[in-house]
mmCIF file of N, CA and C in Angstrom:
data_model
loop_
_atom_site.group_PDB
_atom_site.id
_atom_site.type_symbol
_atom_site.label_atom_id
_atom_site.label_comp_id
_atom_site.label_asym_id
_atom_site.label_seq_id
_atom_site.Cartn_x
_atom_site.Cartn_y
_atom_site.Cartn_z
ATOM 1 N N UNK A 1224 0.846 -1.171 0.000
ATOM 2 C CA UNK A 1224 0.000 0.000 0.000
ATOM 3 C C UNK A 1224 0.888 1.229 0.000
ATOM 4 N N UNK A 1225 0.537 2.138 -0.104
ATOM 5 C CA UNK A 1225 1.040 3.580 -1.092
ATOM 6 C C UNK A 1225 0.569 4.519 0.318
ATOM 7 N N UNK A 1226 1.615 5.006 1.012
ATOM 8 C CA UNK A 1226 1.245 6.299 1.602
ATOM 9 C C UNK A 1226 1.363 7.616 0.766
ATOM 10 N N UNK A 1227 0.926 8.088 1.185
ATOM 11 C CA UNK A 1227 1.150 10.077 0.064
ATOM 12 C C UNK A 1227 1.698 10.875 1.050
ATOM 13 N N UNK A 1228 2.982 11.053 0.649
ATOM 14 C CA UNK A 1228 4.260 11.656 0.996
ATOM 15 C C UNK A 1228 3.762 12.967 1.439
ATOM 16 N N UNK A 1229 3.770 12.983 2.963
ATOM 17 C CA UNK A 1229 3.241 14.763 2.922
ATOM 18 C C UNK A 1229 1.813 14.666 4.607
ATOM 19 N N UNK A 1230 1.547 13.932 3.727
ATOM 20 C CA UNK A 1230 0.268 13.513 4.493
ATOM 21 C C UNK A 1230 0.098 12.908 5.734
ATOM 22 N N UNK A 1231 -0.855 12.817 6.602
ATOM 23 C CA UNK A 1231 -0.883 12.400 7.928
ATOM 24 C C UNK A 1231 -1.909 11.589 7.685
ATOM 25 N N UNK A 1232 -1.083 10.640 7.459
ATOM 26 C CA UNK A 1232 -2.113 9.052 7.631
ATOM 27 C C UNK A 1232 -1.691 8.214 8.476
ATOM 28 N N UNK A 1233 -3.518 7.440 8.633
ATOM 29 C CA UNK A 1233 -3.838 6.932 9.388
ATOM 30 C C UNK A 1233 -3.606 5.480 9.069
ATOM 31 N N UNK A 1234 -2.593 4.222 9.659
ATOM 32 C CA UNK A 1234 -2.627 3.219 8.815
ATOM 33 C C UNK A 1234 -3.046 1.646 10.041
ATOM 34 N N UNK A 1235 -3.753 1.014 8.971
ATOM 35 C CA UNK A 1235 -4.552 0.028 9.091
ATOM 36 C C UNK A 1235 -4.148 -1.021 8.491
ATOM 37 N N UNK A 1236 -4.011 -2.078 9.695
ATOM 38 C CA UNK A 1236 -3.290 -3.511 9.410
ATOM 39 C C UNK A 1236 -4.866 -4.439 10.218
ATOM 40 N N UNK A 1237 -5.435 -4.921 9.375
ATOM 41 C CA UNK A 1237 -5.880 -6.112 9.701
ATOM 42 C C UNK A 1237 -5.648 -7.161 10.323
ATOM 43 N N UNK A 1238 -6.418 -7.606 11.437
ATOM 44 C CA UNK A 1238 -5.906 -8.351 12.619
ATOM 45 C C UNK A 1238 -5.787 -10.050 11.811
ATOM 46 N N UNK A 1239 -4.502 -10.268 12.125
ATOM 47 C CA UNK A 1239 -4.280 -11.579 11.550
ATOM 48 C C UNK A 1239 -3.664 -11.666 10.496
ATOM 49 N N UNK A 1240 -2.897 -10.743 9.931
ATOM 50 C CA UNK A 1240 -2.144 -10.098 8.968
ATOM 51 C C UNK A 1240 -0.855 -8.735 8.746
ATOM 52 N N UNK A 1241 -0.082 -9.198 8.028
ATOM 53 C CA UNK A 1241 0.937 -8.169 7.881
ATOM 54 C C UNK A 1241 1.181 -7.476 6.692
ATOM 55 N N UNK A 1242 1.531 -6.325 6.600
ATOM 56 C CA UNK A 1242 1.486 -5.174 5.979
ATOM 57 C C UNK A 1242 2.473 -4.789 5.492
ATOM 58 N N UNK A 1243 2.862 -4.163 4.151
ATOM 59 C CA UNK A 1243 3.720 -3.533 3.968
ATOM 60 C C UNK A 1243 3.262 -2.310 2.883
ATOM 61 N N UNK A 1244 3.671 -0.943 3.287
ATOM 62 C CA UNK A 1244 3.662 0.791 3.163
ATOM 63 C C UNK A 1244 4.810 0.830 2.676
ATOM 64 N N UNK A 1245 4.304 1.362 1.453
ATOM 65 C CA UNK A 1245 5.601 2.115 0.775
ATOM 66 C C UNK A 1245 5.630 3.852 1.176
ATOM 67 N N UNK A 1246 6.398 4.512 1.439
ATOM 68 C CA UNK A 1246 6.382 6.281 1.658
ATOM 69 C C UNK A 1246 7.290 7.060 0.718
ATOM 70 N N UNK A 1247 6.890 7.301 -0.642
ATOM 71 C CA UNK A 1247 8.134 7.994 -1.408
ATOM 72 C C UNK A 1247 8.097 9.435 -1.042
ATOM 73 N N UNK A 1248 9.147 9.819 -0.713
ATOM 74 C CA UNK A 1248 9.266 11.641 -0.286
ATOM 75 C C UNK A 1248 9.448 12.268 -1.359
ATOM 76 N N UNK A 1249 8.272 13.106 -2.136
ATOM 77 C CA UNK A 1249 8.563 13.792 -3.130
ATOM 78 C C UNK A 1249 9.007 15.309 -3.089
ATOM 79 N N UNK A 1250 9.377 15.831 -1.628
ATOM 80 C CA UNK A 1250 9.240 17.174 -1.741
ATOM 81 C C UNK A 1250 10.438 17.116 -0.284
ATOM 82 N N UNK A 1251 11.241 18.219 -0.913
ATOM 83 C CA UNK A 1251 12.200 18.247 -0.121
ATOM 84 C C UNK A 1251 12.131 18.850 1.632
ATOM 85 N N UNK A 1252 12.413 18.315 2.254
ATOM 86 C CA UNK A 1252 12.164 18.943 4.119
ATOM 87 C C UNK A 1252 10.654 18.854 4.028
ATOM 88 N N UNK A 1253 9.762 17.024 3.574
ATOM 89 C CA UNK A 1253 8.729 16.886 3.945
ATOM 90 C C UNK A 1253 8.167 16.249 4.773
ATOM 91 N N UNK A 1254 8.336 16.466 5.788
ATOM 92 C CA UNK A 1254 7.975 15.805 7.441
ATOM 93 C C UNK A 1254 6.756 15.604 7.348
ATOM 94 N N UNK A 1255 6.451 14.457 8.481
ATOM 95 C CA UNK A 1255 4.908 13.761 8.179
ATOM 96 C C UNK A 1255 4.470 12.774 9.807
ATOM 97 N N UNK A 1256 3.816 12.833 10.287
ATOM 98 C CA UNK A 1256 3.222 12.351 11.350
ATOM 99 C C UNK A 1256 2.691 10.637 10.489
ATOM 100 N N UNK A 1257 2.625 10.097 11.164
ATOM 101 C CA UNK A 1257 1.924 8.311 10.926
ATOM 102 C C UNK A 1257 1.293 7.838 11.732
ATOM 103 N N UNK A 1258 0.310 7.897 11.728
ATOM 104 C CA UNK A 1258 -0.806 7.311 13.318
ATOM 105 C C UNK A 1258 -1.407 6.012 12.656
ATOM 106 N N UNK A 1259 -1.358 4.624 13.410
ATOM 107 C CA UNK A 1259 -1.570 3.787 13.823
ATOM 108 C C UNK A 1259 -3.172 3.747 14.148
ATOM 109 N N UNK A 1260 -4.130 3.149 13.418
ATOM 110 C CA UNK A 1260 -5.526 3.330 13.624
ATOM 111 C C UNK A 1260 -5.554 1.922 15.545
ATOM 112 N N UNK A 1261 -5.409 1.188 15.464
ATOM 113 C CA UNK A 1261 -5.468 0.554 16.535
ATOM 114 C C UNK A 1261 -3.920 -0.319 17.161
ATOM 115 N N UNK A 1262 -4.232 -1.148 18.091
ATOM 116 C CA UNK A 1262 -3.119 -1.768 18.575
ATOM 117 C C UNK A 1262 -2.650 -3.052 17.473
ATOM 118 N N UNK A 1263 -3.796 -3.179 16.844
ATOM 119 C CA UNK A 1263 -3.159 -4.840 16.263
ATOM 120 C C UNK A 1263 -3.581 -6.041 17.597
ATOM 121 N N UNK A 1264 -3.246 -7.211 16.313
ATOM 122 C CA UNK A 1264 -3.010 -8.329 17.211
ATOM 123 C C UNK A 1264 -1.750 -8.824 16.693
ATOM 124 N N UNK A 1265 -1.754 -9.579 18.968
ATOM 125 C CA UNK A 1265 -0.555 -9.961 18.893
ATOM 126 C C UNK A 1265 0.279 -10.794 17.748
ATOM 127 N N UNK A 1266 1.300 -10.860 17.491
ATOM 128 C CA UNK A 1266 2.332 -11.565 16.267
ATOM 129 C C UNK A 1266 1.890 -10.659 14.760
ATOM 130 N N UNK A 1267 1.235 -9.537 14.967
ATOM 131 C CA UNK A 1267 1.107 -8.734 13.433
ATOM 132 C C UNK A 1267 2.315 -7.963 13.102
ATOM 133 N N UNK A 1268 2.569 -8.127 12.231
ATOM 134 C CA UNK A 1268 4.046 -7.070 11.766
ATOM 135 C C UNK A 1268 3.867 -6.067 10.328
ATOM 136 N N UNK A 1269 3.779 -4.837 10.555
ATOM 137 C CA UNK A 1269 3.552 -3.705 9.817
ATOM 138 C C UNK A 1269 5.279 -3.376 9.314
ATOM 139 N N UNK A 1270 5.450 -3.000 8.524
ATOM 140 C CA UNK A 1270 6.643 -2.546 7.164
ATOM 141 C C UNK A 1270 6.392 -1.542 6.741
ATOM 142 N N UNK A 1271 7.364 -0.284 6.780
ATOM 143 C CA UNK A 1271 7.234 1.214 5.941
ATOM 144 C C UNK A 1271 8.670 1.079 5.687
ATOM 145 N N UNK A 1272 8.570 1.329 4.174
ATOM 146 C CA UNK A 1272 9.889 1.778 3.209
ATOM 147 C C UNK A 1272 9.770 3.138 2.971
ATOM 148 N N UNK A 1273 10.256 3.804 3.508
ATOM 149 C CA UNK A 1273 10.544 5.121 2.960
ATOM 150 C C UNK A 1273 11.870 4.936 1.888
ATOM 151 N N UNK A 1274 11.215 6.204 0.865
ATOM 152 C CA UNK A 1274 12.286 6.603 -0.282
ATOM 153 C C UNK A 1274 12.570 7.950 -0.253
ATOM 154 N N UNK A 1275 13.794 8.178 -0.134
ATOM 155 C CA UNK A 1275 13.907 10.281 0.323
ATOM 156 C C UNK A 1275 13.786 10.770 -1.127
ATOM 157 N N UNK A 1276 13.666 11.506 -0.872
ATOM 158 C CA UNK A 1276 13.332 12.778 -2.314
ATOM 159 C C UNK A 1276 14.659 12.705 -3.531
ATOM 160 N N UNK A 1277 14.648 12.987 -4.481
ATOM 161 C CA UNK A 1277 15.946 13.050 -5.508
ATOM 162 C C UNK A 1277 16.732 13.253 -5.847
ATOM 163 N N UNK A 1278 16.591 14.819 -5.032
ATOM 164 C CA UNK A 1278 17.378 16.239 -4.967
ATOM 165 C C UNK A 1278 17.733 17.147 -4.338
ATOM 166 N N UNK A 1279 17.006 16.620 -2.739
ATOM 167 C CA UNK A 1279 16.599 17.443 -1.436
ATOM 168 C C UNK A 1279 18.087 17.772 -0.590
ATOM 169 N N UNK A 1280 18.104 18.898 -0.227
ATOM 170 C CA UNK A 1280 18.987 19.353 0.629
ATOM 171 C C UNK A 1280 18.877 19.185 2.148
ATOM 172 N N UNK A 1281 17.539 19.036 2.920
ATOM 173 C CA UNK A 1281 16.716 19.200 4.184
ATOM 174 C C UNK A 1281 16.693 17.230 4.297
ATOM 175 N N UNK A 1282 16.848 17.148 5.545
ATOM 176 C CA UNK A 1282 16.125 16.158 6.388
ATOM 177 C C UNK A 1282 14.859 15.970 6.203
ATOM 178 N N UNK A 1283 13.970 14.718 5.955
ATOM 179 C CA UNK A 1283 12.803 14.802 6.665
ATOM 180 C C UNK A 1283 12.524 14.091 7.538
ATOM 181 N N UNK A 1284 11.628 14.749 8.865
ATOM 182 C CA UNK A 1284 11.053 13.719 10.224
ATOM 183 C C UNK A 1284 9.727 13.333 10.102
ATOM 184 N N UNK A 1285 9.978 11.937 10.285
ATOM 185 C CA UNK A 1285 8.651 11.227 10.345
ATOM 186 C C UNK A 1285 8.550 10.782 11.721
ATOM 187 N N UNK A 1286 7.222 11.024 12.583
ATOM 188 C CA UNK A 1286 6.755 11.085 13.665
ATOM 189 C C UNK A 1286 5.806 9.975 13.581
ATOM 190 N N UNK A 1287 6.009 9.031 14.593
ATOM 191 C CA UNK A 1287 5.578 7.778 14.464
ATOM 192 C C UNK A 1287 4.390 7.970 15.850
ATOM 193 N N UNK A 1288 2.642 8.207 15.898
ATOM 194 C CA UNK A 1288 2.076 8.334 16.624
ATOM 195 C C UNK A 1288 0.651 7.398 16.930
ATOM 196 N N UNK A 1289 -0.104 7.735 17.994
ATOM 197 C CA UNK A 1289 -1.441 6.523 18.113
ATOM 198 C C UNK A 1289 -0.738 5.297 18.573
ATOM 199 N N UNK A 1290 -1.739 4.687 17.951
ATOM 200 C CA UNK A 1290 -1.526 2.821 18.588
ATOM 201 C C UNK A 1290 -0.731 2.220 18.133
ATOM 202 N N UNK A 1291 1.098 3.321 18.409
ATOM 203 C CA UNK A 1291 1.721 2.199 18.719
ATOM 204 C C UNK A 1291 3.013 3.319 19.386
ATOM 205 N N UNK A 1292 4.327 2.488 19.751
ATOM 206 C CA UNK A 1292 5.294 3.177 20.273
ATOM 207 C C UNK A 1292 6.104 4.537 19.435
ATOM 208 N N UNK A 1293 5.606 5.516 20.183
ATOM 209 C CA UNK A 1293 5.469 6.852 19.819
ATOM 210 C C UNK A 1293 7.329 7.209 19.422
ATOM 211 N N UNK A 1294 7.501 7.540 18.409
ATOM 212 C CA UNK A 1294 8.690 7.953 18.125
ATOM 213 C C UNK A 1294 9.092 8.541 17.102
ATOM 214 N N UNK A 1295 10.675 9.043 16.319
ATOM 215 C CA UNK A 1295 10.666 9.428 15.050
ATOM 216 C C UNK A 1295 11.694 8.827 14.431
ATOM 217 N N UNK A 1296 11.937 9.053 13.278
ATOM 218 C CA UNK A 1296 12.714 8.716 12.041
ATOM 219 C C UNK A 1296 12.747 9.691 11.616
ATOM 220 N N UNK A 1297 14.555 10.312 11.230
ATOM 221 C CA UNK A 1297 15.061 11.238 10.548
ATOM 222 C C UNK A 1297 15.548 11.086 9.246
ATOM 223 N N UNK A 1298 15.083 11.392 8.533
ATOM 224 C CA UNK A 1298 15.864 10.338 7.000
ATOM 225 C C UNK A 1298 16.521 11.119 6.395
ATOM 226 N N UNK A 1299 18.150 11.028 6.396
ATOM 227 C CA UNK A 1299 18.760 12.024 5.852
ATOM 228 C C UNK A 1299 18.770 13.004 4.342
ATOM 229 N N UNK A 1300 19.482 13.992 4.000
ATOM 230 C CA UNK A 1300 19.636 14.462 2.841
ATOM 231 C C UNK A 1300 19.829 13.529 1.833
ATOM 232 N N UNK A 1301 20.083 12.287 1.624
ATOM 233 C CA UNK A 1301 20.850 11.643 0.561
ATOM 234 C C UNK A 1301 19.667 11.714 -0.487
ATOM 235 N N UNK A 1302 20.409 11.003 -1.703
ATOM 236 C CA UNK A 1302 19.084 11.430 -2.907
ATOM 237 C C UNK A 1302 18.733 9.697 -3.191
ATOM 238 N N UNK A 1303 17.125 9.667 -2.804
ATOM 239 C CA UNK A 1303 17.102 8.446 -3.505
ATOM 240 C C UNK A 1303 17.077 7.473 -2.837
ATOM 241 N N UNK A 1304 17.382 7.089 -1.586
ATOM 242 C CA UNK A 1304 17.111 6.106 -0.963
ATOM 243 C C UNK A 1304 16.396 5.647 -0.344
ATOM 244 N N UNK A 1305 16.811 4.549 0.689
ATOM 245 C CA UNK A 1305 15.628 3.919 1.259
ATOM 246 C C UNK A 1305 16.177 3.209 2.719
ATOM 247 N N UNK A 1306 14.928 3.979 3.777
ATOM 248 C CA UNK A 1306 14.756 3.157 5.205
ATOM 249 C C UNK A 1306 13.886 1.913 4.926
ATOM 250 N N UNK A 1307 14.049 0.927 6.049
ATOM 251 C CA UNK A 1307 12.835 0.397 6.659
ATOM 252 C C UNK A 1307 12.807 0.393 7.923
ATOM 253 N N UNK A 1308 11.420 0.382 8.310
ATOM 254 C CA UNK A 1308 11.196 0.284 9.655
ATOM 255 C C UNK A 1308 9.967 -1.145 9.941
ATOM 256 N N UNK A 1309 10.532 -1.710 10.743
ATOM 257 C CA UNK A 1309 9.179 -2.735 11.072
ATOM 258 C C UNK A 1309 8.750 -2.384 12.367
ATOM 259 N N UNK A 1310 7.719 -3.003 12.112
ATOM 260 C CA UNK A 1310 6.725 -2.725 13.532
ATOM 261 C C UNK A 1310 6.090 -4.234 13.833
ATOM 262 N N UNK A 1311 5.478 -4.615 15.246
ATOM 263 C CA UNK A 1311 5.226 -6.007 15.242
ATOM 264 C C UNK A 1311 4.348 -5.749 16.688
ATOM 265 N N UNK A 1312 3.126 -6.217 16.353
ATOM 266 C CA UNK A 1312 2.143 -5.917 17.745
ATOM 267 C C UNK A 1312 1.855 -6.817 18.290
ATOM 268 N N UNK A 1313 2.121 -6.565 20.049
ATOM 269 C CA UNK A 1313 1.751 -7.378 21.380
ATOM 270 C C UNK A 1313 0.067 -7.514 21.522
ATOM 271 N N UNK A 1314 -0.399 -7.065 20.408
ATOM 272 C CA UNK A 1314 -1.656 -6.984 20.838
ATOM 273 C C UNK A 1314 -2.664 -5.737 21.377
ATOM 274 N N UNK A 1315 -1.259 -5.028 21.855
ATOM 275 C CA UNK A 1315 -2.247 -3.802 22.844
ATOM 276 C C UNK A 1315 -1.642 -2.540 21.529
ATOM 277 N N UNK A 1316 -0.298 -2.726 21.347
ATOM 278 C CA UNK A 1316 -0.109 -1.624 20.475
ATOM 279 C C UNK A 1316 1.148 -2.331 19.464
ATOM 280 N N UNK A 1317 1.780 -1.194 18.573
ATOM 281 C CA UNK A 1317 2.471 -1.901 17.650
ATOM 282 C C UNK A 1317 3.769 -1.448 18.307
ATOM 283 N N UNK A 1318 4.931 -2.415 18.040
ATOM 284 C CA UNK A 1318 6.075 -1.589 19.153
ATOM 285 C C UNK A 1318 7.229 -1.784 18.128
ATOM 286 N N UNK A 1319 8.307 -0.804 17.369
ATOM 287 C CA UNK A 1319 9.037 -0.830 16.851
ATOM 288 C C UNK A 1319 10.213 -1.751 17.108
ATOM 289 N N UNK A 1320 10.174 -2.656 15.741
ATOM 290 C CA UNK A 1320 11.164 -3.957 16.072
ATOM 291 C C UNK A 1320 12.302 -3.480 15.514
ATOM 292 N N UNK A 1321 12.433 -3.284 14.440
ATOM 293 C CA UNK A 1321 13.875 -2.949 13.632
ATOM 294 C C UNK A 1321 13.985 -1.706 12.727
ATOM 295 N N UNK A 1322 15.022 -1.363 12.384
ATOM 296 C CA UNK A 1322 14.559 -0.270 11.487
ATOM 297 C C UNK A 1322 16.414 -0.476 10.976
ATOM 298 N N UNK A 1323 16.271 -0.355 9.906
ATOM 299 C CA UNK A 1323 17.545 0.042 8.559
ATOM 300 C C UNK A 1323 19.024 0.950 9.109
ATOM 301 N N UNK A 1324 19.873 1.176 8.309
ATOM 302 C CA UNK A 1324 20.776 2.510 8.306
ATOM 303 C C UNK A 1324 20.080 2.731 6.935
ATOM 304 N N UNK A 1325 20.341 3.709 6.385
ATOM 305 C CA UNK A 1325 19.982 3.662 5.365
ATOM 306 C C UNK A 1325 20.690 3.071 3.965
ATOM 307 N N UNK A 1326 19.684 2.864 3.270
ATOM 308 C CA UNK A 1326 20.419 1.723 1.945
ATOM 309 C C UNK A 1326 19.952 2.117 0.901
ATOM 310 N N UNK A 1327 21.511 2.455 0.205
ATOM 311 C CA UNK A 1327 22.007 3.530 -0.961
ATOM 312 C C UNK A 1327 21.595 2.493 -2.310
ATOM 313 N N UNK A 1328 20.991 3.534 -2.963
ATOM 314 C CA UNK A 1328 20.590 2.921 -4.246
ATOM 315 C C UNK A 1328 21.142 2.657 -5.407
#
């Protein structure tokens, strides 16, 4: 599934199933909030690939909020690449398992 770079979405993983969000950053220093519609069930594992912008000079922060462990991701200036971050829920919320250095394209 396709987030829109920019935007404050709300994302939804179906209980009994895992997910994977793509996030391409089309706009340079475009920071973005991500809220978590519920906790999940336990053993669910959610996936966001972010891709940074092409040409961007600026950082962008992504703010990881809602039903699950509240935090951020800074994704540097580079042109073109790509984080991941997984997420994997106890049931009550989603709690950040792993996440990338970043990986040059």
């Amino acid at each position: 599934q396709v987030i829109t770079a920019g935007a404050t979405p709300t994302l939804t993983v179906l209980p009994g199933t895992d997910a994977f969000y793509t996030d391409t950053i089309t706009t340079d220093n475009q920071d973005q909030t991500i809220t978590f519609s519920a906790g999940g069930t336990a053993g669910d594992e959610l996936t966001i690939m972010f891709v940074t912008d092409g040409a961007g000079s600026g950082d962008e922060v992504i703010t990881f909020a809602g039903a699950n462990s509240v935090g951020t991701l800074t994704l540097a200036n580079a042109v073109a690449d790509r984080y991941l971050v997984n997420f994997k829920s106890d049931g009550t919320i989603y709690n950040e398992k792993s996440r990338t250095a970043i990986q040059v394209t």
